[in-house]
Coordinates of C-alpha atoms in Angstrom, one line a residue:
Chain A
M1 CA 113.2 171.2 113.2
A2 CA 113.8 167.6 112.4
D3 CA 112.1 166.2 115.2
Y4 CA 108.9 168.5 114.4
L5 CA 109.1 167.6 110.8
L6 CA 108.6 163.7 111.8
K7 CA 106.0 164.7 114.5
K8 CA 104.0 166.5 111.8
A9 CA 104.5 163.7 109.0
A10 CA 103.5 161.1 111.6
Q11 CA 99.9 163.4 112.2
L12 CA 99.6 163.4 108.5
I13 CA 99.9 159.9 107.7
P14 CA 96.4 158.7 109.2
T15 CA 94.8 161.7 107.5
I16 CA 96.4 160.9 103.9
L17 CA 95.6 157.1 104.5
G18 CA 91.8 158.4 105.3
V19 CA 92.0 160.3 102.0
V20 CA 93.1 157.8 99.8
T21 CA 90.8 155.5 101.7
L22 CA 87.9 157.6 101.0
V23 CA 88.3 158.0 97.4
F24 CA 88.9 154.4 96.8
F25 CA 85.5 153.4 97.8
A26 CA 83.8 156.8 96.9
I27 CA 84.4 155.5 93.5
R28 CA 82.9 152.3 94.4
L29 CA 79.5 153.7 95.3
I30 CA 78.7 154.1 91.9
P31 CA 76.6 151.4 90.7
G32 CA 77.9 148.8 88.7
D33 CA 81.5 148.6 88.3
S34 CA 83.5 150.3 85.6
T35 CA 83.6 148.1 82.9
S36 CA 79.8 148.4 82.6
Y37 CA 80.4 151.9 81.4
M38 CA 83.2 151.0 79.0
A39 CA 81.4 148.0 77.4
G40 CA 78.1 149.2 77.1
D41 CA 75.4 146.5 75.9
N42 CA 77.8 145.4 73.0
L43 CA 80.0 143.0 74.8
S44 CA 79.6 139.6 75.7
G45 CA 80.0 138.3 79.3
E46 CA 83.0 137.0 78.1
A47 CA 84.6 139.9 76.8
V48 CA 83.3 141.8 79.9
D49 CA 85.2 139.0 82.4
A50 CA 88.4 139.4 80.0
L51 CA 88.0 143.4 80.6
R52 CA 87.7 142.9 84.4
E53 CA 90.5 140.8 84.8
R54 CA 92.7 143.1 82.7
M55 CA 91.6 146.1 85.1
G56 CA 92.1 144.1 88.3
L57 CA 88.8 144.0 89.3
D58 CA 88.4 140.0 89.2
V59 CA 90.1 140.4 92.6
P60 CA 88.6 140.7 96.2
V61 CA 88.3 144.8 97.0
W62 CA 90.7 144.6 99.8
Q63 CA 93.4 143.2 97.3
Q64 CA 92.3 146.3 95.0
Y65 CA 93.0 148.4 97.9
L66 CA 96.0 147.2 98.5
D67 CA 97.2 147.5 95.0
Y68 CA 96.1 150.9 95.1
L69 CA 97.9 152.1 97.7
L70 CA 101.0 150.3 96.8
G71 CA 100.6 151.8 93.1
I72 CA 100.0 155.3 94.7
L73 CA 103.3 154.9 96.9
K74 CA 105.5 154.5 93.4
F75 CA 102.9 157.2 91.8
D76 CA 101.4 154.9 89.6
F77 CA 97.6 155.4 89.5
G78 CA 97.0 152.6 86.8
T79 CA 95.9 153.4 83.2
T80 CA 92.8 155.4 81.9
M81 CA 89.3 153.6 81.5
V82 CA 88.9 155.2 78.1
S83 CA 92.2 155.5 76.1
G84 CA 93.9 153.2 78.2
L85 CA 97.0 155.7 78.8
P86 CA 98.7 155.9 82.2
I87 CA 97.4 158.1 84.6
G88 CA 100.3 159.0 85.9
Q89 CA 102.0 160.0 83.1
L90 CA 98.9 162.4 82.1
I91 CA 98.9 163.9 85.2
M92 CA 103.0 164.7 85.7
E93 CA 102.3 166.3 82.1
A94 CA 99.6 168.8 83.2
L95 CA 101.0 168.9 86.6
P96 CA 103.8 171.4 85.7
V97 CA 100.9 173.7 83.6
T98 CA 99.0 173.8 87.1
F99 CA 101.9 174.3 89.2
M100 CA 103.1 177.3 87.2
I101 CA 100.0 179.2 86.9
A102 CA 99.2 179.1 90.9
F103 CA 102.8 179.6 91.8
L104 CA 102.7 182.9 89.7
T105 CA 99.2 183.8 91.0
V106 CA 100.6 183.5 94.7
L107 CA 103.3 185.8 93.7
I108 CA 101.3 188.5 91.8
A109 CA 98.8 188.3 94.6
C110 CA 100.9 188.9 97.5
L111 CA 103.0 191.6 95.8
I112 CA 99.4 193.4 95.0
A113 CA 97.9 192.7 98.4
V114 CA 100.5 193.4 100.5
T115 CA 101.1 196.5 98.9
L116 CA 97.2 197.5 98.7
G117 CA 96.8 196.2 102.0
T118 CA 99.7 198.5 103.9
I119 CA 98.3 201.6 101.8
A120 CA 95.5 201.2 103.5
A121 CA 96.4 200.6 107.0
F122 CA 98.8 203.5 106.7
S123 CA 95.9 205.7 105.3
A124 CA 93.6 204.3 108.3
H125 CA 96.6 204.9 110.9
K126 CA 97.0 209.0 109.3
G127 CA 93.0 209.0 110.0
K128 CA 92.4 209.0 105.9
K129 CA 89.6 207.0 106.2
L130 CA 88.6 207.4 102.6
I131 CA 91.5 205.7 100.9
D132 CA 91.2 202.9 103.7
Q133 CA 87.3 202.8 103.1
V134 CA 87.5 202.7 99.2
L135 CA 90.4 200.2 99.4
T136 CA 88.6 197.9 101.9
W137 CA 85.2 198.0 99.6
I138 CA 86.9 197.3 96.3
A139 CA 88.6 194.4 98.2
M140 CA 85.5 192.9 99.2
L141 CA 83.8 193.4 95.9
V142 CA 86.4 191.8 93.9
D143 CA 86.4 188.8 96.7
L144 CA 82.8 188.2 96.3
M145 CA 82.6 188.2 92.0
P146 CA 82.2 184.7 90.8
S147 CA 85.3 183.9 89.3
F148 CA 83.9 182.3 85.9
W149 CA 81.8 185.7 85.5
M150 CA 84.7 187.6 86.1
A151 CA 87.0 185.7 83.4
L152 CA 84.5 185.7 81.2
L153 CA 84.2 189.6 81.4
M154 CA 87.9 189.8 81.2
M155 CA 87.6 187.9 78.3
L156 CA 85.2 190.0 76.5
V157 CA 86.7 193.5 77.2
F158 CA 90.6 192.1 76.8
T159 CA 90.1 189.6 73.7
L160 CA 87.1 190.1 72.1
S161 CA 87.0 194.0 72.4
L162 CA 90.4 195.1 72.7
G163 CA 92.1 192.1 71.2
W164 CA 95.0 192.8 73.8
L165 CA 95.5 189.2 75.3
P166 CA 94.1 185.8 73.4
A167 CA 92.2 183.2 75.3
S168 CA 93.2 180.2 74.1
G169 CA 96.1 178.8 72.1
P170 CA 98.7 176.3 72.9
I171 CA 101.0 176.5 76.0
D172 CA 104.3 176.6 74.9
F173 CA 107.0 176.8 77.5
S174 CA 109.8 177.7 74.7
D175 CA 108.1 181.0 74.0
P176 CA 107.9 182.9 77.1
V177 CA 106.6 186.1 75.8
G178 CA 103.5 184.3 74.3
L179 CA 103.4 182.1 77.5
L180 CA 103.1 185.0 79.3
Q181 CA 100.4 186.7 76.9
R182 CA 98.7 183.2 77.0
I183 CA 98.6 183.1 80.6
A184 CA 97.8 187.0 81.7
L185 CA 94.1 186.6 81.6
P186 CA 93.8 183.3 84.1
L187 CA 96.6 185.0 86.2
I188 CA 94.6 188.4 86.4
V189 CA 91.5 186.3 87.2
L190 CA 93.3 184.2 89.9
S191 CA 95.1 186.6 91.2
L192 CA 92.2 189.2 91.9
G193 CA 90.4 185.9 93.6
Q194 CA 93.4 185.9 96.0
I195 CA 94.0 189.2 96.9
A196 CA 91.1 190.3 98.7
T197 CA 91.6 188.3 101.7
I198 CA 95.2 188.7 101.8
A199 CA 95.0 192.6 101.3
R200 CA 92.5 192.3 104.6
I201 CA 94.7 190.5 106.8
T202 CA 97.6 192.6 105.9
R203 CA 95.6 195.7 106.5
T204 CA 94.8 194.5 109.7
S205 CA 97.9 193.0 111.5
V206 CA 100.0 196.3 109.7
L207 CA 97.5 198.5 111.4
E208 CA 97.9 196.5 114.6
V209 CA 101.7 196.5 114.4
L210 CA 101.7 200.6 113.9
N211 CA 100.1 200.9 117.2
E212 CA 103.0 199.3 118.9
D213 CA 105.9 201.3 120.9
Y214 CA 108.5 200.2 118.8
I215 CA 106.9 201.8 115.8
R216 CA 106.8 205.2 117.5
T217 CA 110.3 205.1 119.0
A218 CA 111.8 204.5 115.3
R219 CA 109.9 207.2 114.0
A220 CA 111.1 209.2 116.9
F221 CA 114.7 208.3 115.9
G222 CA 113.9 209.7 112.6
T223 CA 113.9 206.3 110.6
P224 CA 112.8 206.8 107.2
Q225 CA 109.0 205.9 106.4
L226 CA 109.9 203.3 104.0
L227 CA 112.5 201.4 106.3
V228 CA 109.6 201.9 109.0
V229 CA 107.3 200.0 106.3
F230 CA 109.5 197.4 105.8
R231 CA 111.5 196.9 108.5
H232 CA 109.4 197.2 111.5
A233 CA 105.8 197.0 110.2
L234 CA 105.8 194.5 107.3
K235 CA 108.5 192.1 109.0
N236 CA 106.1 191.8 112.5
A237 CA 103.0 191.7 110.5
A238 CA 104.2 188.8 108.1
M239 CA 103.3 185.8 110.1
P240 CA 99.7 186.0 109.7
I241 CA 99.9 187.2 106.1
I242 CA 101.7 184.2 105.1
T243 CA 99.0 182.0 107.2
V244 CA 96.3 183.5 105.3
A245 CA 98.2 182.9 102.0
G246 CA 98.6 179.7 102.8
L247 CA 94.7 178.9 103.9
G248 CA 93.8 180.7 100.8
F249 CA 95.8 178.0 98.6
G250 CA 92.6 175.8 98.6
N251 CA 90.7 178.4 97.0
L252 CA 93.3 179.1 94.5
L253 CA 93.3 175.3 93.4
N254 CA 89.3 175.7 93.3
G255 CA 89.9 178.7 90.9
T256 CA 92.3 177.0 88.7
V257 CA 89.8 174.0 87.8
I258 CA 87.7 177.1 86.5
T259 CA 90.0 179.1 85.2
E260 CA 91.8 176.1 83.4
F261 CA 88.5 174.8 82.2
I262 CA 87.3 178.7 80.6
F263 CA 90.8 179.2 79.1
S264 CA 91.1 175.9 77.9
I265 CA 94.7 175.6 79.5
P266 CA 95.7 172.0 79.7
G267 CA 96.5 171.6 83.4
I268 CA 95.0 168.9 86.0
G269 CA 91.7 171.1 86.3
T270 CA 91.1 170.3 82.6
L271 CA 92.4 166.4 82.8
L272 CA 89.7 166.3 85.7
I273 CA 86.7 168.0 83.7
G274 CA 87.7 165.6 80.9
G275 CA 87.4 162.8 83.1
I276 CA 84.2 163.4 84.4
N277 CA 82.8 164.1 81.1
S278 CA 83.9 160.8 79.7
R279 CA 83.4 158.7 82.8
D280 CA 86.6 157.8 83.3
Y281 CA 86.5 157.6 86.9
S282 CA 90.0 156.1 87.6
L283 CA 91.3 159.4 86.1
V284 CA 88.8 161.5 88.5
Q285 CA 89.7 159.6 91.7
S286 CA 93.2 160.0 90.8
V287 CA 93.6 163.6 90.2
I288 CA 91.3 164.6 93.1
L289 CA 93.8 162.6 95.1
V290 CA 96.6 164.9 93.1
Y291 CA 94.9 168.1 94.5
S292 CA 94.3 166.6 97.7
F293 CA 98.1 165.8 98.3
L294 CA 99.1 169.4 96.9
F295 CA 96.6 170.8 99.4
I296 CA 98.1 168.5 102.2
L297 CA 101.4 169.6 101.2
V298 CA 100.8 173.4 101.1
N299 CA 99.0 173.8 104.0
M300 CA 102.2 171.7 105.8
M301 CA 104.6 173.7 104.3
T302 CA 102.5 177.0 105.3
D303 CA 102.5 175.6 109.1
L304 CA 106.7 174.7 109.0
I305 CA 107.4 178.7 107.3
Y306 CA 105.4 180.0 110.2
K307 CA 107.2 177.8 112.8
Y308 CA 110.5 178.5 111.2
F309 CA 110.1 182.3 111.6
D310 CA 108.0 182.9 114.5
P311 CA 111.1 183.4 117.4
R312 CA 108.4 182.2 119.7
V313 CA 108.1 178.7 118.9
K314 CA 110.5 176.5 119.9
F315 CA 111.5 173.2 118.3
Chain B
M1 CA 74.1 185.5 133.4
Q2 CA 75.3 184.8 130.0
N3 CA 73.8 188.5 129.0
G4 CA 77.3 189.5 129.3
M5 CA 78.6 187.6 126.6
D6 CA 75.6 187.8 124.1
G7 CA 72.9 189.9 125.5
S8 CA 70.4 189.5 122.5
I9 CA 69.6 185.9 122.3
T10 CA 69.7 184.7 126.0
T11 CA 68.8 185.5 128.9
S12 CA 68.8 183.4 132.2
K13 CA 64.6 183.8 132.5
G14 CA 63.1 181.5 129.9
I15 CA 60.0 184.4 129.9
S16 CA 61.9 187.2 128.7
L17 CA 63.3 184.8 125.5
P18 CA 61.3 186.4 122.6
R19 CA 62.3 189.8 123.3
P20 CA 65.5 189.9 122.6
K21 CA 65.1 187.9 119.8
L22 CA 62.5 190.6 118.3
R23 CA 65.2 193.1 119.3
A24 CA 67.8 191.5 117.1
L25 CA 66.0 191.4 114.2
Q26 CA 64.9 195.3 114.5
K27 CA 68.5 195.8 115.2
I28 CA 69.7 194.3 111.7
L29 CA 66.9 196.3 110.3
R30 CA 68.4 199.0 112.0
N31 CA 71.9 198.2 110.8
R32 CA 73.2 199.8 107.7
Q33 CA 74.4 196.9 106.1
G34 CA 72.0 194.5 107.5
L35 CA 69.0 196.7 106.2
V36 CA 71.0 197.0 102.5
A37 CA 71.2 193.5 102.7
V38 CA 67.6 192.8 103.3
L39 CA 66.5 195.2 101.1
I40 CA 68.4 193.6 98.2
L41 CA 67.8 189.8 99.3
L42 CA 63.8 190.2 100.2
P43 CA 62.9 191.3 97.1
M44 CA 65.1 188.7 95.1
I45 CA 63.6 185.8 97.1
A46 CA 60.0 187.4 96.9
F47 CA 60.6 187.4 93.0
A48 CA 62.4 184.2 92.5
F49 CA 59.8 182.3 94.1
L50 CA 56.9 183.9 92.9
A51 CA 58.0 183.5 89.5
P52 CA 55.2 180.9 88.3
V53 CA 52.4 183.5 88.9
L54 CA 54.2 186.8 87.8
P55 CA 53.6 187.7 83.9
L56 CA 56.9 186.4 83.1
Q57 CA 57.8 184.5 79.9
D58 CA 58.2 180.9 80.2
P59 CA 62.1 180.2 80.7
L60 CA 61.7 177.2 78.6
K61 CA 59.8 178.1 75.6
S62 CA 61.8 178.7 72.6
N63 CA 61.2 181.4 70.0
I64 CA 63.8 180.9 66.9
T65 CA 62.5 183.9 65.1
A66 CA 63.8 186.1 68.0
S67 CA 67.2 184.6 68.4
L68 CA 70.1 186.4 70.2
Q69 CA 68.1 189.6 70.6
P70 CA 69.8 192.4 72.7
P71 CA 68.0 193.6 76.1
S72 CA 65.1 195.5 75.0
T73 CA 61.8 196.0 77.1
D74 CA 60.1 192.8 75.8
N75 CA 63.4 190.8 77.0
L76 CA 64.8 192.7 79.9
F77 CA 68.2 190.4 79.8
G78 CA 67.8 189.7 75.7
T79 CA 67.5 186.1 74.2
D80 CA 69.7 183.5 73.6
K81 CA 70.2 181.2 70.7
L82 CA 67.2 179.3 71.1
G83 CA 65.3 182.7 71.3
R84 CA 64.2 181.9 75.2
D85 CA 63.9 185.1 77.4
I86 CA 67.2 185.4 79.5
F87 CA 65.4 187.5 82.1
S88 CA 62.6 184.5 82.9
R89 CA 65.5 182.0 82.7
T90 CA 67.4 184.1 85.3
V91 CA 64.7 184.5 87.6
S92 CA 64.1 180.6 87.4
G93 CA 67.8 180.2 88.0
M94 CA 67.5 182.5 91.0
Q95 CA 64.9 180.0 92.3
T96 CA 67.3 177.3 92.1
S97 CA 70.5 179.6 93.8
M98 CA 68.0 180.5 96.8
M99 CA 66.6 176.6 97.0
V100 CA 70.7 175.5 97.4
G101 CA 71.6 178.1 99.7
I102 CA 69.3 178.2 101.7
I103 CA 69.1 174.4 102.1
V104 CA 72.5 173.9 102.6
A105 CA 72.9 176.5 105.0
T106 CA 70.7 174.9 107.0
I107 CA 71.8 171.5 107.1
T108 CA 75.4 172.5 107.8
L109 CA 74.0 174.8 110.5
C110 CA 71.9 172.1 112.0
G111 CA 74.4 169.5 111.3
G112 CA 77.2 171.6 112.6
L113 CA 75.6 172.6 115.8
L114 CA 74.8 169.2 116.5
I115 CA 77.9 167.1 115.8
G116 CA 80.1 169.9 116.5
S117 CA 78.3 170.0 120.4
V118 CA 78.5 166.4 120.8
S119 CA 82.5 166.6 119.6
G120 CA 83.2 169.5 121.9
F121 CA 81.3 169.0 124.7
F122 CA 81.8 165.3 125.4
G123 CA 85.5 164.9 124.1
G124 CA 87.3 162.0 124.4
R125 CA 87.3 159.0 121.7
M126 CA 84.0 160.6 120.0
D127 CA 85.5 163.8 119.7
R128 CA 88.9 162.1 118.5
F129 CA 87.1 159.9 115.7
I130 CA 84.7 163.2 114.6
M131 CA 88.1 165.2 114.3
G132 CA 89.5 162.7 112.2
I133 CA 86.6 162.0 109.8
V134 CA 86.5 165.9 109.5
D135 CA 90.3 166.2 108.8
I136 CA 90.1 164.0 106.1
F137 CA 87.1 165.8 104.5
L138 CA 89.1 169.3 104.9
S139 CA 92.3 168.0 103.2
F140 CA 90.3 168.3 99.8
P141 CA 89.7 172.0 98.3
S142 CA 86.1 172.4 98.8
L143 CA 84.8 172.7 95.1
L144 CA 87.1 169.7 94.3
L145 CA 85.3 167.5 97.3
A146 CA 82.0 168.7 95.3
I147 CA 83.0 167.9 91.9
G148 CA 84.3 164.5 92.8
M149 CA 81.2 163.8 94.7
V150 CA 78.6 165.4 91.8
A151 CA 80.9 162.7 89.4
I152 CA 79.7 160.0 92.0
F153 CA 76.0 161.1 92.6
G154 CA 75.5 162.5 89.3
A155 CA 74.0 165.7 88.0
G156 CA 71.0 167.3 88.9
M157 CA 69.3 169.3 91.9
L158 CA 69.6 166.7 94.5
P159 CA 73.2 165.4 94.4
V160 CA 74.4 169.1 94.0
I161 CA 72.7 169.7 97.5
I162 CA 74.2 166.7 99.2
A163 CA 77.6 167.4 97.3
I164 CA 78.1 171.0 98.2
S165 CA 76.7 170.3 102.1
I166 CA 79.2 167.1 102.7
A167 CA 81.9 169.7 101.5
D168 CA 80.9 172.5 103.7
L169 CA 79.7 170.7 106.7
P170 CA 83.2 169.8 108.1
R171 CA 84.3 173.6 108.6
A172 CA 80.7 174.2 110.1
I173 CA 81.4 171.1 112.7
R174 CA 84.9 172.3 113.2
L175 CA 83.8 175.9 113.8
Q176 CA 80.8 174.8 116.4
R177 CA 83.4 172.3 118.2
S178 CA 85.8 175.2 119.0
L179 CA 83.0 177.7 119.9
V180 CA 81.9 174.9 122.6
L181 CA 85.4 174.5 123.8
S182 CA 85.6 178.2 124.6
V183 CA 82.1 178.6 126.1
K184 CA 82.8 175.1 128.1
S185 CA 85.2 176.9 130.1
G186 CA 83.4 180.0 131.0
A187 CA 82.2 180.3 134.8
F188 CA 78.9 180.0 134.1
I189 CA 79.1 176.8 133.2
D190 CA 81.1 175.5 136.4
A191 CA 78.3 177.2 138.2
A192 CA 75.4 175.4 136.5
R193 CA 77.5 172.3 137.1
M194 CA 77.6 173.2 140.9
V195 CA 74.0 173.1 141.2
S196 CA 74.1 169.9 139.1
A197 CA 72.3 170.9 136.1
P198 CA 71.6 168.1 133.9
T199 CA 74.0 167.6 130.7
H200 CA 71.2 168.3 128.2
W201 CA 70.4 171.8 130.4
L202 CA 73.7 172.6 130.1
L203 CA 74.2 172.0 126.1
F204 CA 70.7 173.5 125.3
R205 CA 70.3 176.5 127.7
H206 CA 73.6 177.3 128.2
I207 CA 76.2 176.4 125.5
I208 CA 74.8 176.1 122.5
P209 CA 72.7 179.6 123.0
N210 CA 76.2 181.0 123.0
T211 CA 77.6 179.4 119.9
L212 CA 74.7 180.3 118.2
A213 CA 75.7 184.2 117.0
P214 CA 78.7 183.2 115.6
M215 CA 77.4 180.1 113.7
L216 CA 74.5 182.4 112.3
V217 CA 77.3 184.5 110.7
A218 CA 79.4 181.4 109.2
A219 CA 75.8 180.3 107.8
S220 CA 75.3 183.6 106.0
I221 CA 78.4 183.2 104.9
T222 CA 77.7 179.0 103.9
A223 CA 74.8 180.1 101.6
A224 CA 76.5 182.8 99.8
N225 CA 79.2 180.1 99.0
A226 CA 77.0 177.3 98.3
I227 CA 75.1 179.6 96.1
L228 CA 78.6 180.1 94.3
T229 CA 79.6 176.5 94.2
E230 CA 76.2 175.6 92.5
A231 CA 76.7 178.2 90.0
S232 CA 80.7 176.8 89.6
L233 CA 79.5 173.2 89.2
S234 CA 76.6 173.9 86.8
F235 CA 78.9 176.4 84.6
L236 CA 81.5 173.2 84.6
G237 CA 78.5 171.2 83.2
L238 CA 78.4 169.1 86.7
G239 CA 75.7 170.9 88.5
I240 CA 72.1 171.2 87.6
T241 CA 71.9 170.5 83.6
P242 CA 70.1 172.0 80.8
P243 CA 67.5 172.8 79.5
E244 CA 66.3 173.2 83.7
P245 CA 67.9 176.9 83.9
S246 CA 70.4 177.7 86.6
L247 CA 72.5 180.8 87.0
G248 CA 75.9 178.7 86.0
N249 CA 74.4 176.9 83.4
I250 CA 72.9 180.2 81.6
I251 CA 76.2 181.7 81.9
R252 CA 77.6 178.5 80.5
E253 CA 75.8 178.5 77.4
G254 CA 76.2 182.4 76.9
Q255 CA 80.1 181.5 76.8
M256 CA 79.7 180.0 73.1
Y257 CA 78.1 183.5 71.9
L258 CA 80.0 185.8 74.2
Q259 CA 81.0 187.7 71.1
E260 CA 77.8 188.4 69.6
A261 CA 75.4 188.6 72.9
W262 CA 77.4 189.7 75.6
W263 CA 74.2 189.7 77.8
I264 CA 73.6 186.0 78.1
S265 CA 76.4 185.4 80.3
T266 CA 77.4 188.8 81.9
L267 CA 73.7 189.7 83.4
P268 CA 73.0 186.4 85.2
G269 CA 76.3 186.9 86.4
L270 CA 75.6 190.1 88.0
V271 CA 72.8 188.3 89.3
I272 CA 75.0 186.1 91.2
F273 CA 77.3 188.8 92.3
A274 CA 74.4 190.9 94.0
I275 CA 73.5 187.7 95.9
A276 CA 76.8 187.4 97.1
I277 CA 77.4 190.8 98.1
S278 CA 74.2 190.9 100.2
L279 CA 74.8 187.6 101.9
H280 CA 77.8 189.1 103.2
L281 CA 76.3 192.2 104.2
L282 CA 73.9 190.4 106.0
S283 CA 76.6 188.1 108.0
D284 CA 78.2 191.6 108.8
G285 CA 75.2 192.9 110.0
I286 CA 74.3 189.7 112.2
R287 CA 77.7 189.9 113.5
E288 CA 77.6 193.5 114.5
V289 CA 74.2 193.1 116.2
L290 CA 74.8 189.9 117.6
D291 CA 78.4 190.6 118.8
P292 CA 78.6 193.6 121.7
R293 CA 81.7 193.7 121.0
S294 CA 82.1 195.1 117.8
K295 CA 80.0 198.1 118.5
R296 CA 81.1 201.2 116.9

């Protein structure tokens, strides 16, 4: 296991280095350096020079690059161009919010999707085509809804018409009930975006397992239905489900940016959009890097879980 | 001889090439999902591109006296705060969406075919280099990659198309590469090599035609995703900027008036939804027609 982990990490290092390099140099493709945006036309040449020096832009590019790399290792992304606040700290404040929402979404989506997928598979297996087809169609439709549109529809119904759930307000971790109400709508929107793919793969893999001999044997021995579902069918169909849930994480991150924006949740997505709107490129590049790191990390974890639970894979 | 895999596209005789293609088109229309998709898509495309000659209101012309009017026979989708007709703005936005979808799908299809084939067919150092770069791009969630690039290139139609194409291309390259790798190991490739077929012959006559079906399926999904991504970017205020209408920025503008004027945001969203559904049905249709294994 440890060997495998090391090997995997070693494979990832060039990719991570590539990601950092890409982000570092992409930002420098913008015509003029950051100071021209900050200073505008009002500052004198000397003042701009002072600014460049303060921001470390007066040294050669390769040295800036090395400084940047070393900074990232210490989670030090420098300071924002506009407000001068340390970026690392801003991200650390916003990250738990995004993290909580992403985690809860995965949890809710998996619970609902696996249930629906299993129901669809059992219906299909027993020849109840209608239930299966209706579920499959609903999954497809929900999957294709633009998330921001769905969010606005939810807001229209649950906030503006019914007044059940708030769509804005502070995020307060010390008030769990209020917090849950506050993030209920974003969670619904994000989970609906994830449910379809997971439900589909659950249906396919459970259906496949149901045709296996050992399920028939278990049934022949009089195993109760629920036990067949949990111990035999789902356990053996778990691998593809985990993989697809992991692969869906990229989509989930995409979704968090949009939902955070709509429901004004102070996560890293909101930080990113704010950064772009105020042309704070150092903030933008850091947040995008963090997203990418999260994505790489989750992909690696999915891979590890897969390898860990699959008895055929030897380390 | 590759008929067994994929009869509708390639035959070993050059002369019979056009016929199977026509048959494929016929089959798509006869396929229920394909037919539904074409029936939704074609009028939409026609409508979007014929908009300038149709008797529609000017999407940019404001009329303060008709501010926030609900849907009626005059304004099918109602009007916005400035009294602009949402229906003609939606049609104009549809045109933008269609352009983005078609151009991005074409770029990723061609780029994927080209780069993926080179990578998969020749292998070696070239392959490792290309895949290394692809892996780097695939380490970003796709919308975030597009957001990052729009932040660099600026807002507008061209930057958005470039950004979405770059974000989608790596997936196409990877798919084409894996397809080439599996086709390359086929016995008929060995046979063609035996009679010393030149490389370009192998690539263009045997390998690429056999990868085309899954790539076309992927391309229609790419088109749907590109349309959704453009709408998302514009919704976030990073894509197509007002006053030029795009489905995303109409919805964004409507968010402020959600309570008084629900129609501004909801109706254009329904159009995006319809486009996405029909493109997915189309991809299912293409898959069923071109892949003999999925016949019912």
